[in-house]
Short mmCIF file of C-alpha atoms and ligand atoms in Angstrom, two decimals:
data_model
loop_
_atom_site.label_atom_id
_atom_site.label_comp_id
_atom_site.label_asym_id
_atom_site.label_seq_id
_atom_site.Cartn_x
_atom_site.Cartn_y
_atom_site.Cartn_z
CA MET A 1 80.40 -37.61 -18.88
CA THR A 2 83.51 -36.95 -20.78
CA TYR A 3 86.84 -39.56 -20.20
CA ILE A 4 89.73 -40.67 -21.85
CA ALA A 5 90.29 -44.41 -22.12
CA LYS A 6 94.40 -45.42 -21.00
CA PRO A 7 95.55 -48.08 -24.01
CA ARG A 8 95.06 -51.87 -22.18
CA LEU A 9 98.77 -52.14 -23.58
CA HIS A 10 101.27 -52.54 -20.38
CA HIS A 11 104.98 -53.27 -20.32
CA PRO A 12 105.53 -57.51 -20.95
CA SER A 13 107.72 -58.09 -17.43
CA LEU A 14 105.07 -55.85 -15.46
CA GLY A 15 105.02 -57.51 -12.14
CA LYS A 16 102.29 -60.05 -11.69
CA ASN A 17 100.20 -60.26 -7.72
CA LYS A 18 98.94 -63.84 -6.67
CA VAL A 19 96.04 -63.96 -8.72
CA GLY A 20 97.96 -63.20 -11.81
CA TYR A 21 97.12 -59.36 -12.35
CA THR A 22 99.36 -55.91 -12.44
CA ARG A 23 99.14 -53.04 -11.40
CA ARG A 24 97.41 -51.83 -13.56
CA ASP A 25 94.63 -54.32 -14.21
CA TYR A 26 93.23 -51.99 -11.14
CA GLU A 27 93.52 -48.74 -12.96
CA GLY A 28 90.51 -47.26 -14.11
CA LYS A 29 90.17 -44.00 -16.92
CA VAL A 30 92.18 -41.35 -17.30
CA SER A 31 90.81 -38.74 -14.75
CA THR A 32 90.12 -35.68 -15.47
CA LEU A 33 89.73 -33.75 -11.94
CA CYS A 34 92.24 -31.15 -11.53
CA ALA A 35 95.21 -31.46 -11.76
CA GLY A 36 96.39 -32.13 -8.04
CA CYS A 37 93.52 -32.48 -6.94
CA GLY A 38 93.30 -34.83 -3.71
CA HIS A 39 90.95 -37.52 -5.01
CA ASP A 40 93.42 -38.77 -7.61
CA SER A 41 95.67 -39.46 -4.82
CA ILE A 42 92.95 -41.54 -2.96
CA SER A 43 92.40 -43.48 -6.37
CA ALA A 44 95.70 -44.79 -6.82
CA ALA A 45 95.90 -45.73 -3.02
CA ILE A 46 92.89 -47.66 -3.69
CA ILE A 47 94.77 -49.38 -6.72
CA GLN A 48 97.90 -49.79 -4.75
CA ALA A 49 95.59 -51.63 -1.47
CA CYS A 50 93.90 -53.76 -4.28
CA TRP A 51 96.72 -54.89 -6.19
CA GLU A 52 98.74 -55.66 -3.04
CA MET A 53 95.92 -56.96 -1.50
CA ASP A 54 96.00 -60.05 -4.19
CA ILE A 55 91.80 -59.05 -4.65
CA GLU A 56 90.44 -59.52 -7.81
CA PRO A 57 88.78 -57.01 -9.58
CA HIS A 58 85.48 -58.52 -10.24
CA ARG A 59 85.16 -59.44 -6.77
CA VAL A 60 84.59 -55.27 -6.18
CA ALA A 61 81.81 -53.56 -6.03
CA LYS A 62 82.23 -49.61 -6.35
CA LEU A 63 79.35 -47.32 -5.20
CA SER A 64 79.12 -43.58 -5.00
CA GLY A 65 77.06 -40.54 -5.00
CA ILE A 66 77.35 -37.62 -7.24
CA GLY A 67 80.61 -35.09 -6.83
CA CYS A 68 83.72 -34.90 -7.94
CA SER A 69 84.83 -37.40 -5.04
CA SER A 70 82.18 -39.88 -6.87
CA LYS A 71 83.16 -39.66 -9.88
CA THR A 72 86.79 -41.06 -9.15
CA PRO A 73 85.51 -45.29 -9.25
CA ASP A 74 85.65 -44.59 -13.09
CA TYR A 75 89.90 -43.70 -12.81
CA PHE A 76 89.82 -47.15 -10.39
CA LEU A 77 89.37 -50.93 -10.62
CA GLY A 78 87.96 -50.33 -14.42
CA ALA A 79 87.44 -54.13 -14.12
CA SER A 80 84.76 -53.97 -11.12
CA HIS A 81 81.18 -54.16 -10.50
CA GLY A 82 80.02 -50.31 -10.45
CA PHE A 83 77.02 -48.19 -9.62
CA ASN A 84 77.13 -44.18 -9.60
CA THR A 85 74.11 -43.15 -7.75
CA VAL A 86 71.98 -40.16 -7.15
CA HIS A 87 73.81 -37.55 -4.77
CA GLY A 88 73.71 -39.03 -1.59
CA ARG A 89 71.81 -42.37 -1.86
CA MET A 90 75.17 -44.60 -2.64
CA PRO A 91 74.54 -46.14 0.79
CA SER A 92 71.32 -47.25 0.81
CA VAL A 93 72.12 -48.62 -2.28
CA LEU A 94 74.87 -50.39 -1.44
CA THR A 95 73.24 -51.73 1.15
CA GLY A 96 70.69 -53.71 -1.06
CA ALA A 97 73.30 -54.74 -3.04
CA ASN A 98 75.17 -56.44 0.03
CA LEU A 99 72.47 -57.56 1.41
CA ALA A 100 71.54 -59.36 -1.77
CA ASN A 101 75.01 -60.65 -2.40
CA ARG A 102 77.27 -61.08 0.70
CA ASP A 103 80.22 -62.79 -1.56
CA LEU A 104 81.73 -59.05 -2.93
CA LEU A 105 83.75 -57.15 -1.55
CA TYR A 106 82.30 -53.61 -1.23
CA LEU A 107 83.42 -50.58 -1.58
CA GLY A 108 81.34 -47.12 -1.13
CA VAL A 109 82.87 -43.49 -2.86
CA SER A 110 81.47 -40.41 -1.31
CA GLY A 111 81.75 -36.79 -0.81
CA ASP A 112 81.77 -34.50 2.40
CA GLY A 113 78.76 -33.02 0.41
CA ASP A 114 77.10 -36.44 -0.67
CA SER A 115 77.28 -37.87 2.98
CA ALA A 116 77.10 -35.17 5.73
CA SER A 117 74.85 -32.89 3.27
CA ILE A 118 71.81 -34.75 1.20
CA GLY A 119 72.88 -37.98 2.46
CA LEU A 120 73.24 -37.33 5.84
CA GLY A 121 70.56 -39.63 7.09
CA GLN A 122 71.55 -42.57 4.36
CA PHE A 123 75.44 -42.30 5.77
CA ALA A 124 73.59 -42.88 9.35
CA HIS A 125 72.02 -45.37 8.66
CA ALA A 126 73.88 -47.72 6.97
CA MET A 127 76.64 -46.80 9.96
CA ARG A 128 74.18 -48.34 13.09
CA ARG A 129 73.47 -50.77 10.92
CA ASN A 130 77.04 -52.20 10.42
CA VAL A 131 76.91 -52.67 6.44
CA ASN A 132 80.16 -55.05 5.41
CA MET A 133 81.51 -52.76 3.44
CA VAL A 134 84.79 -49.94 3.24
CA TYR A 135 83.31 -46.75 3.39
CA ILE A 136 85.45 -43.86 1.69
CA VAL A 137 84.45 -39.97 2.19
CA GLU A 138 86.43 -37.51 0.18
CA ASN A 139 86.11 -34.69 2.16
CA ASN A 140 87.59 -31.51 1.07
CA GLY A 141 85.31 -28.78 2.76
CA VAL A 142 83.55 -27.36 0.00
CA TYR A 143 81.16 -28.77 -3.35
CA GLY A 144 83.77 -29.22 -5.69
CA LEU A 145 81.80 -29.90 -8.54
CA THR A 146 79.30 -27.49 -8.48
CA LYS A 147 82.17 -24.53 -7.70
CA GLY A 148 83.09 -24.39 -4.41
CA GLN A 149 80.06 -24.04 -1.83
CA PHE A 150 80.91 -25.12 1.99
CA SER A 151 79.59 -28.14 2.66
CA ALA A 152 78.87 -29.50 5.94
CA THR A 153 82.33 -30.01 7.30
CA ALA A 154 83.56 -27.35 6.18
CA ASP A 155 85.28 -25.76 9.94
CA LYS A 156 82.75 -22.80 11.55
CA GLY A 157 84.80 -20.08 10.80
CA SER A 158 86.99 -21.04 7.85
CA GLN A 159 86.98 -19.19 4.96
CA SER A 160 85.93 -19.53 1.22
CA LYS A 161 88.24 -18.48 -1.73
CA LYS A 162 86.45 -15.68 -1.95
CA GLY A 163 86.44 -14.54 1.92
CA VAL A 164 83.15 -15.86 2.72
CA VAL A 165 83.12 -17.30 6.61
CA ASN A 166 81.65 -20.12 7.52
CA ALA A 167 79.05 -19.63 10.27
CA ASP A 168 78.28 -22.80 11.01
CA SER A 169 79.00 -25.68 13.24
CA PRO A 170 80.94 -28.59 11.52
CA VAL A 171 79.46 -32.46 11.20
CA ASP A 172 82.73 -34.14 12.42
CA LEU A 173 81.92 -37.68 10.44
CA VAL A 174 84.50 -39.58 12.07
CA GLY A 175 82.60 -38.81 15.29
CA LEU A 176 79.15 -39.58 14.01
CA ALA A 177 80.71 -42.96 12.92
CA MET A 178 81.53 -44.10 16.28
CA GLN A 179 78.85 -42.74 18.06
CA LEU A 180 76.36 -44.48 14.97
CA GLY A 181 77.96 -47.60 16.09
CA ALA A 182 80.58 -48.56 13.08
CA SER A 183 83.66 -51.14 13.76
CA PHE A 184 85.98 -49.65 11.80
CA VAL A 185 86.95 -45.87 11.58
CA ALA A 186 89.52 -44.10 10.56
CA ARG A 187 90.64 -40.21 9.21
CA SER A 188 93.49 -40.12 6.96
CA PHE A 189 94.80 -37.32 4.09
CA SER A 190 95.40 -37.89 0.70
CA GLY A 191 98.96 -36.09 1.46
CA ASP A 192 99.86 -38.89 3.29
CA LYS A 193 100.17 -42.02 1.03
CA GLU A 194 101.91 -44.44 3.57
CA GLN A 195 99.41 -44.11 6.33
CA MET A 196 96.10 -43.89 3.23
CA VAL A 197 97.44 -47.62 1.79
CA PRO A 198 97.41 -49.98 5.02
CA LEU A 199 94.68 -48.34 6.82
CA ILE A 200 92.22 -48.83 3.10
CA LYS A 201 93.74 -53.05 3.33
CA ALA A 202 92.85 -52.99 7.02
CA ALA A 203 89.14 -51.79 6.17
CA MET A 204 88.57 -54.95 3.50
CA GLY A 205 89.43 -57.13 5.53
CA HIS A 206 86.95 -55.91 8.31
CA GLY A 207 84.08 -57.47 8.70
CA GLY A 208 81.70 -54.81 8.77
CA ALA A 209 81.15 -51.10 8.83
CA ALA A 210 84.62 -49.86 7.57
CA PHE A 211 84.88 -46.03 7.99
CA ILE A 212 87.13 -44.03 6.72
CA ASP A 213 86.98 -40.19 6.25
CA ILE A 214 89.90 -38.72 3.91
CA ILE A 215 90.94 -35.44 3.84
CA SER A 216 91.97 -34.68 0.66
CA PRO A 217 92.11 -30.89 -0.43
CA CYS A 218 89.69 -29.70 -3.17
CA VAL A 219 93.10 -27.39 -4.95
CA THR A 220 90.83 -25.10 -7.52
CA PHE A 221 88.11 -24.50 -4.89
CA ASN A 222 89.41 -24.83 -1.30
CA ASN A 223 93.64 -24.90 -0.64
CA HIS A 224 94.06 -21.00 0.18
CA ALA A 225 94.95 -19.38 3.24
CA GLY A 226 91.65 -19.33 5.92
CA SER A 227 90.73 -23.22 4.71
CA THR A 228 91.03 -26.17 7.08
CA ARG A 229 91.18 -28.16 4.11
CA SER A 230 93.97 -26.91 2.38
CA TYR A 231 97.43 -29.13 1.81
CA ASP A 232 99.78 -26.25 3.94
CA TRP A 233 96.89 -26.83 7.24
CA VAL A 234 96.71 -30.10 7.23
CA ARG A 235 100.70 -30.48 7.17
CA GLU A 236 100.42 -28.36 10.23
CA HIS A 237 97.67 -30.01 11.80
CA ASN A 238 98.15 -33.21 11.64
CA GLU A 239 98.26 -35.43 14.72
CA ALA A 240 98.57 -39.08 14.13
CA VAL A 241 97.18 -41.45 16.63
CA SER A 242 99.35 -44.68 15.70
CA GLY A 243 101.68 -46.24 12.55
CA ILE A 244 99.73 -49.06 10.98
CA ASP A 245 100.84 -52.36 9.19
CA PHE A 246 98.84 -54.82 7.66
CA ILE A 247 99.48 -58.35 7.72
CA SER A 248 97.96 -60.94 5.96
CA PRO A 249 97.35 -64.70 7.18
CA ARG A 250 100.32 -65.60 4.71
CA ASP A 251 102.56 -63.61 6.25
CA GLU A 252 105.14 -64.39 9.22
CA ILE A 253 104.24 -61.78 12.11
CA THR A 254 107.21 -60.43 13.46
CA ALA A 255 108.10 -58.71 16.37
CA THR A 256 110.28 -55.48 15.86
CA ILE A 257 108.54 -52.71 17.85
CA ALA A 258 108.95 -52.80 21.75
CA PRO A 259 105.76 -53.85 24.08
CA GLY A 260 104.00 -51.89 25.61
CA ALA A 261 103.81 -49.20 21.97
CA VAL A 262 102.16 -52.09 19.82
CA VAL A 263 98.73 -53.52 19.89
CA ASP A 264 97.23 -56.50 17.79
CA VAL A 265 94.06 -56.72 16.10
CA GLU A 266 93.21 -59.63 14.73
CA GLN A 267 90.00 -59.47 12.02
CA HIS A 268 87.86 -61.72 10.63
CA ASP A 269 89.14 -62.84 7.80
CA GLY A 270 92.98 -63.34 9.40
CA THR A 271 94.51 -60.39 8.48
CA VAL A 272 95.81 -59.14 11.36
CA LEU A 273 96.57 -55.09 12.38
CA ARG A 274 99.88 -54.57 14.16
CA LEU A 275 99.70 -50.78 15.96
CA ARG A 276 102.38 -49.13 16.54
CA LYS A 277 101.32 -46.67 18.82
CA LEU A 278 102.58 -43.16 18.93
CA HIS A 279 100.74 -41.76 21.86
CA THR A 280 101.15 -45.33 24.12
CA ASP A 281 97.54 -44.11 26.27
CA TYR A 282 96.07 -44.06 22.86
CA ASP A 283 93.29 -46.92 23.09
CA PRO A 284 91.87 -48.13 19.57
CA THR A 285 89.88 -50.51 21.27
CA ASP A 286 88.24 -48.49 23.95
CA ARG A 287 85.10 -46.25 21.65
CA VAL A 288 84.24 -43.85 24.55
CA ALA A 289 88.08 -43.15 25.40
CA ALA A 290 88.56 -42.50 20.82
CA MET A 291 86.07 -40.09 21.41
CA SER A 292 86.89 -38.00 23.95
CA TYR A 293 90.65 -37.72 22.77
CA MET A 294 89.41 -36.74 19.43
CA HIS A 295 87.54 -34.50 20.54
CA ALA A 296 90.40 -33.17 23.23
CA ARG A 297 92.71 -32.60 20.50
CA ALA A 298 90.25 -30.96 18.00
CA ALA A 299 89.48 -28.80 21.06
CA GLU A 300 93.79 -27.95 20.58
CA GLY A 301 93.13 -27.50 17.11
CA GLU A 302 94.38 -30.57 15.70
CA LEU A 303 93.10 -32.53 13.37
CA VAL A 304 93.66 -37.12 14.71
CA THR A 305 94.49 -39.30 12.10
CA GLY A 306 95.69 -43.49 11.97
CA LEU A 307 93.36 -45.78 12.64
CA LEU A 308 90.65 -44.22 15.43
CA TYR A 309 88.77 -47.22 16.70
CA VAL A 310 88.94 -50.64 15.91
CA GLU A 311 85.97 -54.01 17.19
CA ASP A 312 87.74 -56.22 16.34
CA GLU A 313 84.18 -59.30 17.28
CA ALA A 314 82.11 -56.99 14.89
CA GLY A 315 78.61 -58.74 13.39
CA ASP A 316 77.36 -57.39 10.50
CA LEU A 317 74.55 -56.66 9.16
CA HIS A 318 73.73 -60.43 7.76
CA THR A 319 74.83 -61.30 10.80
CA ALA A 320 71.98 -59.43 12.63
CA GLN A 321 69.35 -60.59 10.03
CA ASN A 322 70.26 -64.01 10.05
CA THR A 323 70.25 -63.75 6.12
CA SER A 324 71.35 -66.70 3.65
CA SER A 325 74.80 -67.21 3.51
CA ARG A 326 74.32 -67.55 -0.24
CA PRO A 327 74.11 -64.41 -2.85
CA LEU A 328 70.34 -64.95 -3.46
CA ASN A 329 70.93 -65.12 -7.02
CA SER A 330 72.21 -68.54 -6.82
CA LEU A 331 69.00 -69.85 -5.06
CA GLY A 332 66.40 -72.13 -6.76
CA ARG A 333 63.01 -72.81 -6.67
CA THR A 334 63.06 -74.78 -3.68
CA ASP A 335 65.83 -72.75 -1.81
CA LEU A 336 62.71 -69.81 -2.05
CA CYS A 337 59.79 -71.71 -2.46
CA PRO A 338 60.00 -74.15 1.11
CA GLY A 339 56.13 -75.05 0.87
CA THR A 340 52.92 -74.56 2.16
CA ALA A 341 54.15 -76.77 5.26
CA ALA A 342 56.75 -74.37 5.92
CA LEU A 343 54.34 -70.92 4.83
CA ASP A 344 51.64 -72.80 7.47
CA GLN A 345 54.38 -72.71 10.45
CA LEU A 346 55.78 -69.18 9.55
CA ASN A 347 51.98 -67.78 9.79
CA ALA A 348 51.22 -69.54 12.68
CA SER A 349 53.92 -67.88 14.74
CA PHE A 350 52.36 -64.43 14.05
CA ARG A 351 49.28 -65.59 15.32
C1 TPP B 401 69.56 -34.32 -5.80
C2 TPP B 401 70.43 -33.97 -6.42
N1 TPP B 401 71.12 -32.50 -5.24
C3 TPP B 401 71.57 -31.11 -5.72
C4 TPP B 401 72.73 -31.89 -6.41
C5 TPP B 401 74.18 -30.85 -7.64
N2 TPP B 401 75.02 -31.13 -6.22
C6 TPP B 401 75.95 -31.91 -7.61
S1 TPP B 401 77.52 -32.65 -6.81
C7 TPP B 401 77.03 -31.51 -5.29
C8 TPP B 401 77.93 -31.23 -4.32
C9 TPP B 401 79.38 -32.35 -4.47
O1 TPP B 401 79.42 -31.95 -3.36
P1 TPP B 401 80.63 -33.23 -3.01
O2 TPP B 401 80.07 -34.70 -2.11
O3 TPP B 401 82.05 -32.74 -1.37
O4 TPP B 401 81.65 -33.76 -3.39
P2 TPP B 401 83.24 -32.84 -4.26
O5 TPP B 401 82.60 -32.75 -5.54
O6 TPP B 401 83.05 -31.80 -3.17
O7 TPP B 401 83.91 -33.64 -4.78
C10 TPP B 401 75.76 -30.96 -5.75
C11 TPP B 401 74.76 -30.80 -4.31
C12 TPP B 401 72.24 -32.99 -6.99
N3 TPP B 401 73.76 -33.73 -8.65
N4 TPP B 401 71.44 -33.68 -7.04
S1 SF4 B 402 86.79 -29.09 -8.14
FE1 SF4 B 402 88.37 -29.77 -6.18
S2 SF4 B 402 87.20 -31.29 -6.01
FE2 SF4 B 402 86.70 -30.69 -8.16
S3 SF4 B 402 88.40 -32.27 -9.07
FE3 SF4 B 402 88.73 -30.08 -8.87
S4 SF4 B 402 89.91 -30.25 -7.48
FE4 SF4 B 402 89.06 -32.16 -7.57
MG1 MG B 403 83.55 -31.84 -1.23
#
């Protein structure tokens, strides 16, 4: 893969966050994506969110599959752990890494082809197991890397650049994630950094499967009239359910919004999500209501964005499996080999 390393030098007066890093310390290599690709805006939002959250880069593990979207982890968090897996297989590799070391913050980055076509089964099982991770799909409705074929998220009736009409029904990853039990489900648009950054921060503070579907136009193969994933189409049909403020435990919580239009959700790490409800009848803590609202708006041709569903007290895969609280590589011989008495007891329990 071709890449261009960024110069390491930066201005000495560049501001540092609470853990002593500048924003530049969260960058990666120079992007080789097409100029204007929505995926680059998502990388910029990830960089900003991690810097503002004072996350130490070595505490993050970023994993991806194959595609233009899956190349992007090379363009942010250059000092974090990274694993570029086989096409569609990121979720199982991430699940394994997470089970082995729960102390890292897992960030899965995928494409609509990677997650909704070849990797649909993998996506489904990671969601239903509520793996503690942030899972971002950079959704452009096409296979960008292989030159613009429709992906499984392309809307029925939408047109390719060459005028072919898509005859298949789309896979709605947001609806699937909700149905499968993900405890944090959001949708955003790569052209809306103000919405993306707090959503990514909120997802990072969440203690379970946090899924964000980000509509990310492919300027080369899917940004024409007739496409439902172009910048123009999304701007015209975007329907935000809420604005979101992310409040870290050390920030003062101040009431600035009229009661009735605000929902505060406290997360497992003490962060608080303050949702400014643009539609006061929308309840992001009611899974069934959220799903029917989304379906109703979709039938009207609207793309609902914002934090669509959140479950504050969600347990994750480690809670369900009662796994070791320490990373496996920190366990010593006595932890791993408890002796014959314990083994006899275990064997007896199977008889
Ligand atoms: C097992 C396997 N099958 C097929 C491919 C070919 N391939 C590479 S990327 C890709 C689709 C990428 O689409 P998407 O995940 O939407 O990413 P985008 O490029 O649109 O960001 C395909 C089919 C592959 N690399 N490996
Ligand atoms: S082909 Fe499309 S998805 Fe890939 S880098 Fe170019 S604009 Fe982005
Ligand atoms: Mg794609």
